[in-house]
Short mmCIF file of N, CA and C in Angstrom, two decimals:
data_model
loop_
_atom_site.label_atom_id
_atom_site.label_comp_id
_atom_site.label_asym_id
_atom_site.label_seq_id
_atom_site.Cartn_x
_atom_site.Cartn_y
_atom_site.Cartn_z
N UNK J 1 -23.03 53.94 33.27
CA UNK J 1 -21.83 54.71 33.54
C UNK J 1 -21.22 55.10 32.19
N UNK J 2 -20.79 56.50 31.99
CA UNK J 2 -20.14 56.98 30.73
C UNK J 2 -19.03 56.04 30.39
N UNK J 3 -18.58 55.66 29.56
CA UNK J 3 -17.13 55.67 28.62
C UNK J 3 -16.03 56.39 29.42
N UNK J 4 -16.03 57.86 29.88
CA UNK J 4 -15.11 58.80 30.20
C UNK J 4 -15.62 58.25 31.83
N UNK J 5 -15.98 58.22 32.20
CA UNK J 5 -16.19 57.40 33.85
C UNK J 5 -15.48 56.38 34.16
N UNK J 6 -15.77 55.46 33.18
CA UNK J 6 -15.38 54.00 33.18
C UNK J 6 -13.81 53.89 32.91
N UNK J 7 -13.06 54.89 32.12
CA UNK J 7 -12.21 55.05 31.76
C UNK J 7 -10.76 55.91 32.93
N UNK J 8 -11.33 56.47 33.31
CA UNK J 8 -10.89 57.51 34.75
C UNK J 8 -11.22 56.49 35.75
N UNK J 9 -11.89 55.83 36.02
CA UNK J 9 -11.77 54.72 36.82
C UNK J 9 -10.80 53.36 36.80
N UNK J 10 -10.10 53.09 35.92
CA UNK J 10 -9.35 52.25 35.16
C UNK J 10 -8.07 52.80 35.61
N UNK J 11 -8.13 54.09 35.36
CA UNK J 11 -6.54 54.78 35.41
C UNK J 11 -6.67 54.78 36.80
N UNK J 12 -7.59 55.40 37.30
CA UNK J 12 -7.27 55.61 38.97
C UNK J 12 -6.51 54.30 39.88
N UNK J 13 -7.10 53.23 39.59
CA UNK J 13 -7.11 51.92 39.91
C UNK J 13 -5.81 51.33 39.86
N UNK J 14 -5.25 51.72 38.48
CA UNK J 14 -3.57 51.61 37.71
C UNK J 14 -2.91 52.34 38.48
N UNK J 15 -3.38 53.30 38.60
CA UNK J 15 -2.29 54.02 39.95
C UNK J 15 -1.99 53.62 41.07
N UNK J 16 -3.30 53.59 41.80
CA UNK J 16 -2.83 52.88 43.04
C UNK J 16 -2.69 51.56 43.57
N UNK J 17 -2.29 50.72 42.47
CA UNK J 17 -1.46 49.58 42.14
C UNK J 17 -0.20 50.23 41.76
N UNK J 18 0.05 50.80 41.37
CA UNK J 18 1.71 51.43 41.37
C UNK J 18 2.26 51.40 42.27
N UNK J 19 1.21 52.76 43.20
CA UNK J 19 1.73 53.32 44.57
C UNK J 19 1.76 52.19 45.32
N UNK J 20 1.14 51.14 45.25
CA UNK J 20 1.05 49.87 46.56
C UNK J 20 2.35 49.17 45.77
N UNK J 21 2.82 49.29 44.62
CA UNK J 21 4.10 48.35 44.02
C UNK J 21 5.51 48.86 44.32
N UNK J 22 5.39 50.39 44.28
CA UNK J 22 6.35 51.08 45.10
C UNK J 22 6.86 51.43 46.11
N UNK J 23 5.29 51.17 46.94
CA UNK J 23 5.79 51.56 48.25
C UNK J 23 6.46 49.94 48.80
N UNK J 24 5.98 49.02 48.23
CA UNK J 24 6.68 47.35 48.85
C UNK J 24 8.04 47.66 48.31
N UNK J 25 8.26 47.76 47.32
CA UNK J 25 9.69 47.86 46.49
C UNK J 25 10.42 49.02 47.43
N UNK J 26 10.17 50.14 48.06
CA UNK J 26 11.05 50.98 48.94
C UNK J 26 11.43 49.94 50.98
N UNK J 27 10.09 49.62 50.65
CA UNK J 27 10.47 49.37 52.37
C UNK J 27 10.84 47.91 51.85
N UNK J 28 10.89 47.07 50.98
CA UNK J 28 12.21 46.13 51.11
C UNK J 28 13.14 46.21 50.86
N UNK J 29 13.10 47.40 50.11
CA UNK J 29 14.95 47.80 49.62
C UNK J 29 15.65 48.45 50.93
N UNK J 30 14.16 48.92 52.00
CA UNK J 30 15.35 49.46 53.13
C UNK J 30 15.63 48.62 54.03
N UNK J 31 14.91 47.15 54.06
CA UNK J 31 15.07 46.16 55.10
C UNK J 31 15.96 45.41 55.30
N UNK J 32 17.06 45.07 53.10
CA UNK J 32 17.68 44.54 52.99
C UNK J 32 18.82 45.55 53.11
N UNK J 33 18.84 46.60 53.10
CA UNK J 33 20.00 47.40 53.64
C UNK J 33 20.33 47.50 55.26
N UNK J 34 19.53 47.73 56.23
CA UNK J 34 19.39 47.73 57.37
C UNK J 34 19.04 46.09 57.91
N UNK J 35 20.04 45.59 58.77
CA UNK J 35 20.09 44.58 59.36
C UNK J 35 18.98 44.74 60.50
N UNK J 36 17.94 43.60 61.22
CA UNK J 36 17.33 43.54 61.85
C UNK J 36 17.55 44.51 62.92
N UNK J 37 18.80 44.04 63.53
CA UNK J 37 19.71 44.10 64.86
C UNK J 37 19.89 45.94 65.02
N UNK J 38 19.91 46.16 63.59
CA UNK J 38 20.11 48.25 63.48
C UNK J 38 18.79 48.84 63.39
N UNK J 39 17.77 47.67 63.29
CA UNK J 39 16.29 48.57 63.26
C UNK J 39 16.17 49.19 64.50
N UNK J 40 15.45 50.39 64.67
CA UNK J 40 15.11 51.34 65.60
C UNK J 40 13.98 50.52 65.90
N UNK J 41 13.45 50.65 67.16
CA UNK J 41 12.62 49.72 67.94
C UNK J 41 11.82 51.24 68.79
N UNK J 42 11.38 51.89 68.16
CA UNK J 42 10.97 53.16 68.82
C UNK J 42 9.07 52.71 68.89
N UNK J 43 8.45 52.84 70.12
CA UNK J 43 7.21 52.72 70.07
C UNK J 43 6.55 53.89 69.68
N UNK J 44 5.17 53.03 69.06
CA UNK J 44 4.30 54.75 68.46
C UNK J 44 4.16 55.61 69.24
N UNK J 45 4.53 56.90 68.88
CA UNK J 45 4.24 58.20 69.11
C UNK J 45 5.67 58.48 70.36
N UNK J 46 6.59 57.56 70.72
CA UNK J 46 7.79 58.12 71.14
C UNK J 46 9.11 57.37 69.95
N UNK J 47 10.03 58.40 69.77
CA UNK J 47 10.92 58.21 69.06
C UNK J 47 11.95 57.43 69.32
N UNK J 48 12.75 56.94 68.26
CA UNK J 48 13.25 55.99 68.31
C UNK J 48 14.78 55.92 69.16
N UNK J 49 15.42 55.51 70.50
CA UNK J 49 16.58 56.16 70.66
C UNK J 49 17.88 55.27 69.48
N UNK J 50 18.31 56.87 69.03
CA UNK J 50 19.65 56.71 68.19
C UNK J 50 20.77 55.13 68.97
N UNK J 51 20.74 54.82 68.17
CA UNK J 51 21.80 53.71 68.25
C UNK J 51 23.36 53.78 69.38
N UNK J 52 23.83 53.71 70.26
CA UNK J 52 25.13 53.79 70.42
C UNK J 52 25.77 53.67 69.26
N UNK J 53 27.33 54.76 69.19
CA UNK J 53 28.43 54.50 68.72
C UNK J 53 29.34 53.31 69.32
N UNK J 54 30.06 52.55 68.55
CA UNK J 54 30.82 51.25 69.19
C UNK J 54 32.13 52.28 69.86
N UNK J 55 31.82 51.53 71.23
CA UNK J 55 33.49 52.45 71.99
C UNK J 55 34.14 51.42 71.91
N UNK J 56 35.36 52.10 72.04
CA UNK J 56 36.57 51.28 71.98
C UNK J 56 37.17 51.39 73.20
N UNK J 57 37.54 50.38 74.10
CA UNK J 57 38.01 50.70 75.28
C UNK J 57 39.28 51.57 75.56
N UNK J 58 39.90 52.08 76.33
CA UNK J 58 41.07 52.22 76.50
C UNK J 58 42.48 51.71 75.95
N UNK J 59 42.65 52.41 75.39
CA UNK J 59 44.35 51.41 75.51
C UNK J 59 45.41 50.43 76.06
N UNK J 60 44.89 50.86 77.21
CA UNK J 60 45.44 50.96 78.63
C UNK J 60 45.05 49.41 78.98
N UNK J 61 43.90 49.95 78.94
CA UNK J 61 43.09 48.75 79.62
C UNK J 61 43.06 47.46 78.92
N UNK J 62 43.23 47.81 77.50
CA UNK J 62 42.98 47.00 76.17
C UNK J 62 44.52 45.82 76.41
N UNK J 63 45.72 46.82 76.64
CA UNK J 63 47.07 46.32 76.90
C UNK J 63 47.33 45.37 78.04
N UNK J 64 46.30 45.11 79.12
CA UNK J 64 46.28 43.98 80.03
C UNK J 64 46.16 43.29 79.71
N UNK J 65 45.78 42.34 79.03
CA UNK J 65 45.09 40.92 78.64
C UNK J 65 45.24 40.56 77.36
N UNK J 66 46.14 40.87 76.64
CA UNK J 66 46.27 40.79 75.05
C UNK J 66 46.49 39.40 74.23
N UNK J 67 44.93 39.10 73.69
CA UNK J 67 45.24 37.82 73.24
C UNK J 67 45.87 36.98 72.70
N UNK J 68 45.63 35.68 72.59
CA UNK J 68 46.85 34.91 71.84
C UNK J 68 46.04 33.63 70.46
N UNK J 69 44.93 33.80 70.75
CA UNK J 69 44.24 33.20 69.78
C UNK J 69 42.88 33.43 69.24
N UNK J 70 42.49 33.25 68.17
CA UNK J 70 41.01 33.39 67.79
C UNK J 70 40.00 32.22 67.55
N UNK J 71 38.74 32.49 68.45
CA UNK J 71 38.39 31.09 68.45
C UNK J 71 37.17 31.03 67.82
N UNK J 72 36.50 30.44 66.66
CA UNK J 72 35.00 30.34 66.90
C UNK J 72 34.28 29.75 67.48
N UNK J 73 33.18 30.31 68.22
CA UNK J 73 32.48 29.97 69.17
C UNK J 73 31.02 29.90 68.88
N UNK J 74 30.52 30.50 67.59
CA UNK J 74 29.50 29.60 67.03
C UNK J 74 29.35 29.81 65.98
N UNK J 75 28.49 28.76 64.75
CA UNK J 75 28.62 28.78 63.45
C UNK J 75 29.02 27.54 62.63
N UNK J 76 29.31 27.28 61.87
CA UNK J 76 29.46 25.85 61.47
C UNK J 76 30.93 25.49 61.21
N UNK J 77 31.49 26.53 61.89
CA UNK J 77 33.54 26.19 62.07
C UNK J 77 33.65 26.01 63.90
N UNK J 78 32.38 25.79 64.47
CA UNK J 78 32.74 26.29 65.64
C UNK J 78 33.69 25.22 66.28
N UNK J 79 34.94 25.77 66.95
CA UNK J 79 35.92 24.90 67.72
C UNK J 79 37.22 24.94 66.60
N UNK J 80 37.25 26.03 65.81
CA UNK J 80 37.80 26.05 65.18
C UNK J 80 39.25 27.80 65.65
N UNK J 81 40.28 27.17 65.80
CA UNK J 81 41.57 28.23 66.65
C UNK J 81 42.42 28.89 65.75
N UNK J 82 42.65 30.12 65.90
CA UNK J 82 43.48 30.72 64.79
C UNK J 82 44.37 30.90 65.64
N UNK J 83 45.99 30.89 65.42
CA UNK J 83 46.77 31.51 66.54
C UNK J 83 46.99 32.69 66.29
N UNK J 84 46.97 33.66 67.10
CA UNK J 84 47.31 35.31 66.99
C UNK J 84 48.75 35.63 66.99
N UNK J 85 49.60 36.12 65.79
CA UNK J 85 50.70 36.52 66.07
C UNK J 85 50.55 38.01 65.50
N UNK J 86 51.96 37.68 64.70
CA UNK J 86 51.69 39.79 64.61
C UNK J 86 51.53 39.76 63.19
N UNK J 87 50.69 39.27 62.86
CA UNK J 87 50.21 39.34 60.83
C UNK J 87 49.06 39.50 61.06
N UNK J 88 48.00 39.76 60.12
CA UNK J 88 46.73 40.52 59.86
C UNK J 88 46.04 39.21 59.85
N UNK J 89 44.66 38.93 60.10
CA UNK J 89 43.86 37.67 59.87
C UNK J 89 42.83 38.39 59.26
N UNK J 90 42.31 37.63 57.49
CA UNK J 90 41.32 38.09 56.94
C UNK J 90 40.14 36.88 56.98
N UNK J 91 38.92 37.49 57.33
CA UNK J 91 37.80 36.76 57.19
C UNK J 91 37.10 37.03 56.38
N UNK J 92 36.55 36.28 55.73
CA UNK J 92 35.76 36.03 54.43
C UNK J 92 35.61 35.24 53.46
N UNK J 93 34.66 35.06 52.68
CA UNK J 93 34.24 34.03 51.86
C UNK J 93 35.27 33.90 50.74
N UNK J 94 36.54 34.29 50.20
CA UNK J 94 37.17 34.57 49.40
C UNK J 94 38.45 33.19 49.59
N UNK J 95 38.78 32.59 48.89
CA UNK J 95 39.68 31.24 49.11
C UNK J 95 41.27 31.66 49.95
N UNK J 96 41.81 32.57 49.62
CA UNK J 96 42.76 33.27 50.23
C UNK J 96 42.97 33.94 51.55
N UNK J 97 41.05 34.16 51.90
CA UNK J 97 41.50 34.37 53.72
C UNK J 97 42.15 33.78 54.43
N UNK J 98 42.12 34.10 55.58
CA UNK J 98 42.96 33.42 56.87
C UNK J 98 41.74 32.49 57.02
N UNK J 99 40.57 32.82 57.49
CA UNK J 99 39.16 32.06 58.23
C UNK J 99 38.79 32.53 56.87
N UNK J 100 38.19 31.15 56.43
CA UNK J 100 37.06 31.16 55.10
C UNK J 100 35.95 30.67 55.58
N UNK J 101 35.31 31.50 55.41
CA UNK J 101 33.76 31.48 55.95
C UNK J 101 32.43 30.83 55.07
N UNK J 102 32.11 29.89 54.59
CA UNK J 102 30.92 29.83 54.18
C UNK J 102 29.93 29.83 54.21
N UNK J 103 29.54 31.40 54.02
CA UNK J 103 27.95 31.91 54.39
C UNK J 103 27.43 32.95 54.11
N UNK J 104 26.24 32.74 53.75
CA UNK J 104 26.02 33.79 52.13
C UNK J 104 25.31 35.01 53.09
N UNK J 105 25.57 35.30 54.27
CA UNK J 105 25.64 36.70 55.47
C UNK J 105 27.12 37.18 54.83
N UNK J 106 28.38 36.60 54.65
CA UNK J 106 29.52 36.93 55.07
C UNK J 106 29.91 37.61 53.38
N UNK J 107 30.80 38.79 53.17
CA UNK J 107 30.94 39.36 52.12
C UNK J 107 32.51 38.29 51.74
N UNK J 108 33.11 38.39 50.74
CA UNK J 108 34.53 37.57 49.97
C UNK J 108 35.74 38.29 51.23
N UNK J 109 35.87 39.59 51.08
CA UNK J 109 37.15 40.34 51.91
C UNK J 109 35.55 41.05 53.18
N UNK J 110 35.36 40.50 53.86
CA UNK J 110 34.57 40.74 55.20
C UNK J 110 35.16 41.66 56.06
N UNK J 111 36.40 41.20 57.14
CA UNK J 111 36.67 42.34 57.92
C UNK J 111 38.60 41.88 58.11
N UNK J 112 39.03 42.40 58.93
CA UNK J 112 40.46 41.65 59.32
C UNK J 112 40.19 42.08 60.83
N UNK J 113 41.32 41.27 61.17
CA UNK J 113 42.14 41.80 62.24
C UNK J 113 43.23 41.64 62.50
N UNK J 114 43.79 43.05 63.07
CA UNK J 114 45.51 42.77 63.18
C UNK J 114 45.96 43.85 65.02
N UNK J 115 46.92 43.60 64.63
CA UNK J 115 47.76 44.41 66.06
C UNK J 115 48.13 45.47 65.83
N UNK J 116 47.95 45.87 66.77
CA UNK J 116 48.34 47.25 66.54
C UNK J 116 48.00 47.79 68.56
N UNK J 117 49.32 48.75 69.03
CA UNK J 117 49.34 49.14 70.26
C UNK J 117 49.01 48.40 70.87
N UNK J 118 49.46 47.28 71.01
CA UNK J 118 49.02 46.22 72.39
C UNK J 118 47.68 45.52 72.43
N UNK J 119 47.27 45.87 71.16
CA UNK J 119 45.28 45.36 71.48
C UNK J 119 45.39 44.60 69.62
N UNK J 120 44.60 43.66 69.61
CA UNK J 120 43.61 43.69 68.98
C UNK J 120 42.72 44.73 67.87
N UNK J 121 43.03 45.07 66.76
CA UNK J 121 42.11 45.73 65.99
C UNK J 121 40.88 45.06 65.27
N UNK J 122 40.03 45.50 65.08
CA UNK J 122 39.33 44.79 64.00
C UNK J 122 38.19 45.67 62.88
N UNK J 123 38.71 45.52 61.86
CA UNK J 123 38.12 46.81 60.36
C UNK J 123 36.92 45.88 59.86
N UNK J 124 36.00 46.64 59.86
CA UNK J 124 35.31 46.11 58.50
C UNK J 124 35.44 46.32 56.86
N UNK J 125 35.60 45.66 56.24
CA UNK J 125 35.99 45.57 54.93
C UNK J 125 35.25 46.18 53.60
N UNK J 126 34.34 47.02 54.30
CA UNK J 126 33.21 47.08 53.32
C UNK J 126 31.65 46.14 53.47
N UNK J 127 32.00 45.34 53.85
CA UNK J 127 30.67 44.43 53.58
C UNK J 127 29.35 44.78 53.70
N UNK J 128 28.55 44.06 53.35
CA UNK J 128 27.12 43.95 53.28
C UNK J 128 26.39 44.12 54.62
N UNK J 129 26.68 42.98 55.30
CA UNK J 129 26.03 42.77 56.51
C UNK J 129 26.46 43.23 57.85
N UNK J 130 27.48 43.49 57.25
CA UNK J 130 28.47 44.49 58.62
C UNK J 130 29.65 43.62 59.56
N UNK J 131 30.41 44.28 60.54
CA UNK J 131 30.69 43.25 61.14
C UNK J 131 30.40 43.64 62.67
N UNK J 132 30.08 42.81 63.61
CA UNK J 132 29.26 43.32 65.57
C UNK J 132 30.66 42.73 65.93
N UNK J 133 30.46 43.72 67.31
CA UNK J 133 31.12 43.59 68.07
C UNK J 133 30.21 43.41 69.33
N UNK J 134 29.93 42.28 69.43
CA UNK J 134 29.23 42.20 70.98
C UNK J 134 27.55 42.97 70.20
N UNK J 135 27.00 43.50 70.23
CA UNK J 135 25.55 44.07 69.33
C UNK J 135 25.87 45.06 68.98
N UNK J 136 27.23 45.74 68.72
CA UNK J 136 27.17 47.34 68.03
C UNK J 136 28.34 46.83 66.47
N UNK J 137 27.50 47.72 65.61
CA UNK J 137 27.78 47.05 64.59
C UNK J 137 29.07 48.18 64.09
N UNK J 138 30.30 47.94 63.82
CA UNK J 138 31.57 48.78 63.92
C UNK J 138 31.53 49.34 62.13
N UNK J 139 31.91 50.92 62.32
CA UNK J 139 31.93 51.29 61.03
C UNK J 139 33.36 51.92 60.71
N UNK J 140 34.33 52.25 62.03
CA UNK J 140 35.76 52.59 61.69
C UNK J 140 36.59 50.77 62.60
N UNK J 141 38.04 51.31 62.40
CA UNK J 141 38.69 49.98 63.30
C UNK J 141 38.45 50.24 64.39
N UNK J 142 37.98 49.22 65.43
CA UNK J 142 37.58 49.28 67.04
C UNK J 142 38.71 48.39 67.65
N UNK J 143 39.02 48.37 68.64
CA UNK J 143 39.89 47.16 69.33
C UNK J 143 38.35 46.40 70.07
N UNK J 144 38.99 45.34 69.96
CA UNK J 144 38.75 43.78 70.35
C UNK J 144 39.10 43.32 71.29
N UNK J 145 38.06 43.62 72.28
CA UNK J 145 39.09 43.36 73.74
C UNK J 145 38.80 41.76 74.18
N UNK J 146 39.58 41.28 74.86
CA UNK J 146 39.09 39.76 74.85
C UNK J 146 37.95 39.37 76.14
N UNK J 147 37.57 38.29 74.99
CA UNK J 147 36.25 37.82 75.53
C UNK J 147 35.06 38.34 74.94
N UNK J 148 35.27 39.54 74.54
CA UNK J 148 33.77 39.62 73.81
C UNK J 148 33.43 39.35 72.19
N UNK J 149 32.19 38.81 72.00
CA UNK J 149 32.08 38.05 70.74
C UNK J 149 32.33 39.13 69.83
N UNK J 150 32.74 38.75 68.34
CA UNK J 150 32.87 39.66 66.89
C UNK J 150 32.06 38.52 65.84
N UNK J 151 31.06 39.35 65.51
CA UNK J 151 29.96 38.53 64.70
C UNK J 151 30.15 38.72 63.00
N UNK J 152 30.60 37.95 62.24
CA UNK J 152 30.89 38.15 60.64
C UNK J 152 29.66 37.30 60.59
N UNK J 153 28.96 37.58 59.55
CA UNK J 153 27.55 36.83 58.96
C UNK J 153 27.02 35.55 60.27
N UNK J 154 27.38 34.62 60.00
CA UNK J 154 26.50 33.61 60.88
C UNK J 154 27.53 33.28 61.96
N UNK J 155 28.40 33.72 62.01
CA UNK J 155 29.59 33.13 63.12
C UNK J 155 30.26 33.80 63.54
N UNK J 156 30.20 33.32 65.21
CA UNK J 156 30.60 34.57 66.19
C UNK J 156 31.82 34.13 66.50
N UNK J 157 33.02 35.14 66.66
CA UNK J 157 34.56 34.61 67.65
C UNK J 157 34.96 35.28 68.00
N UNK J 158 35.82 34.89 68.99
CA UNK J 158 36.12 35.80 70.29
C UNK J 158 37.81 35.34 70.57
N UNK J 159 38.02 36.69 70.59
CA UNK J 159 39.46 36.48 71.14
C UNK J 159 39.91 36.09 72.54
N UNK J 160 40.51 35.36 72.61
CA UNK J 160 41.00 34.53 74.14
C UNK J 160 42.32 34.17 74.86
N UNK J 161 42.42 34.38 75.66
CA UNK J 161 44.16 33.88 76.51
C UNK J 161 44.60 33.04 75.98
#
């Protein structure tokens, strides 16, 4: 085999060790951006259906039942009661929250929640991992209607009578 053979074979080889180094380096950079729970689950050759938007119930409806405490219900605080009055509750890993969370899912300023019109609000803060409401993962403030879980990193709570 030539010199110039042997040589073009070398490079070829270097390349597609690149392309196999890049293409791992893209699809884990999109795995750690995209939470399991937001992967599209579309089978081959039919597409994937788009995600629901998180609804927010009614107002109305939201204004019947308006809680009075926050409870965790699983996670390693679980049994642990916040009382709901009319001040903001911050969750997150940060020493100054309301609920300090330790868990390297949960961002420092994670999400809040406060009152507002008779319900329950609850913002996400920016974070990493997001914050669920029941499996839809909220990207403006949603109300929090009670009883259904709100998931910050490893621990779920739910507002209650």
């Amino acid at each position: 085999m030539s010199e110039l053979a042997l040589t073009l074979l070398r490079l070829g080889f270097l390349a597609l060790l690149w392309v196999f180094v890049l293409a791992t380096v893209l699809v884990l950079r999109r795995d750690l951006r995209m939470p399991a729970d937001a992967r599209p689950t579309g089978r081959p050759g039919r597409p994937a259906r788009a995600p629901k938007p998180a609804r927010s119930p009614r107002p109305a409806r939201a204004a019947k039942g308006k809680g009075t405490r926050l409870v965790v219900i699983e996670g390693p605080l679980v049994g642990t009661v916040i009382p709901l009055a009319d001040t903001q509750i911050t969750i997150g890993r940060a020493p100054d929250s309301t609920l300090v969370i330790d868990d390297d899912y949960a961002s420092s300023r994670h999400a809040r929640v406060y009152p507002a019109e008779g319900a329950w609000i609850v913002e996400d803060l920016g974070s990493t991992n997001g914050t669920w409401i029941d499996r839809t993962r909220i990207t403006t403030p949603t109300v929090l209607p009670v009883g259904v879980p709100l998931r910050v990193g490893r621990t779920t709570l739910q507002v209650q009578k």
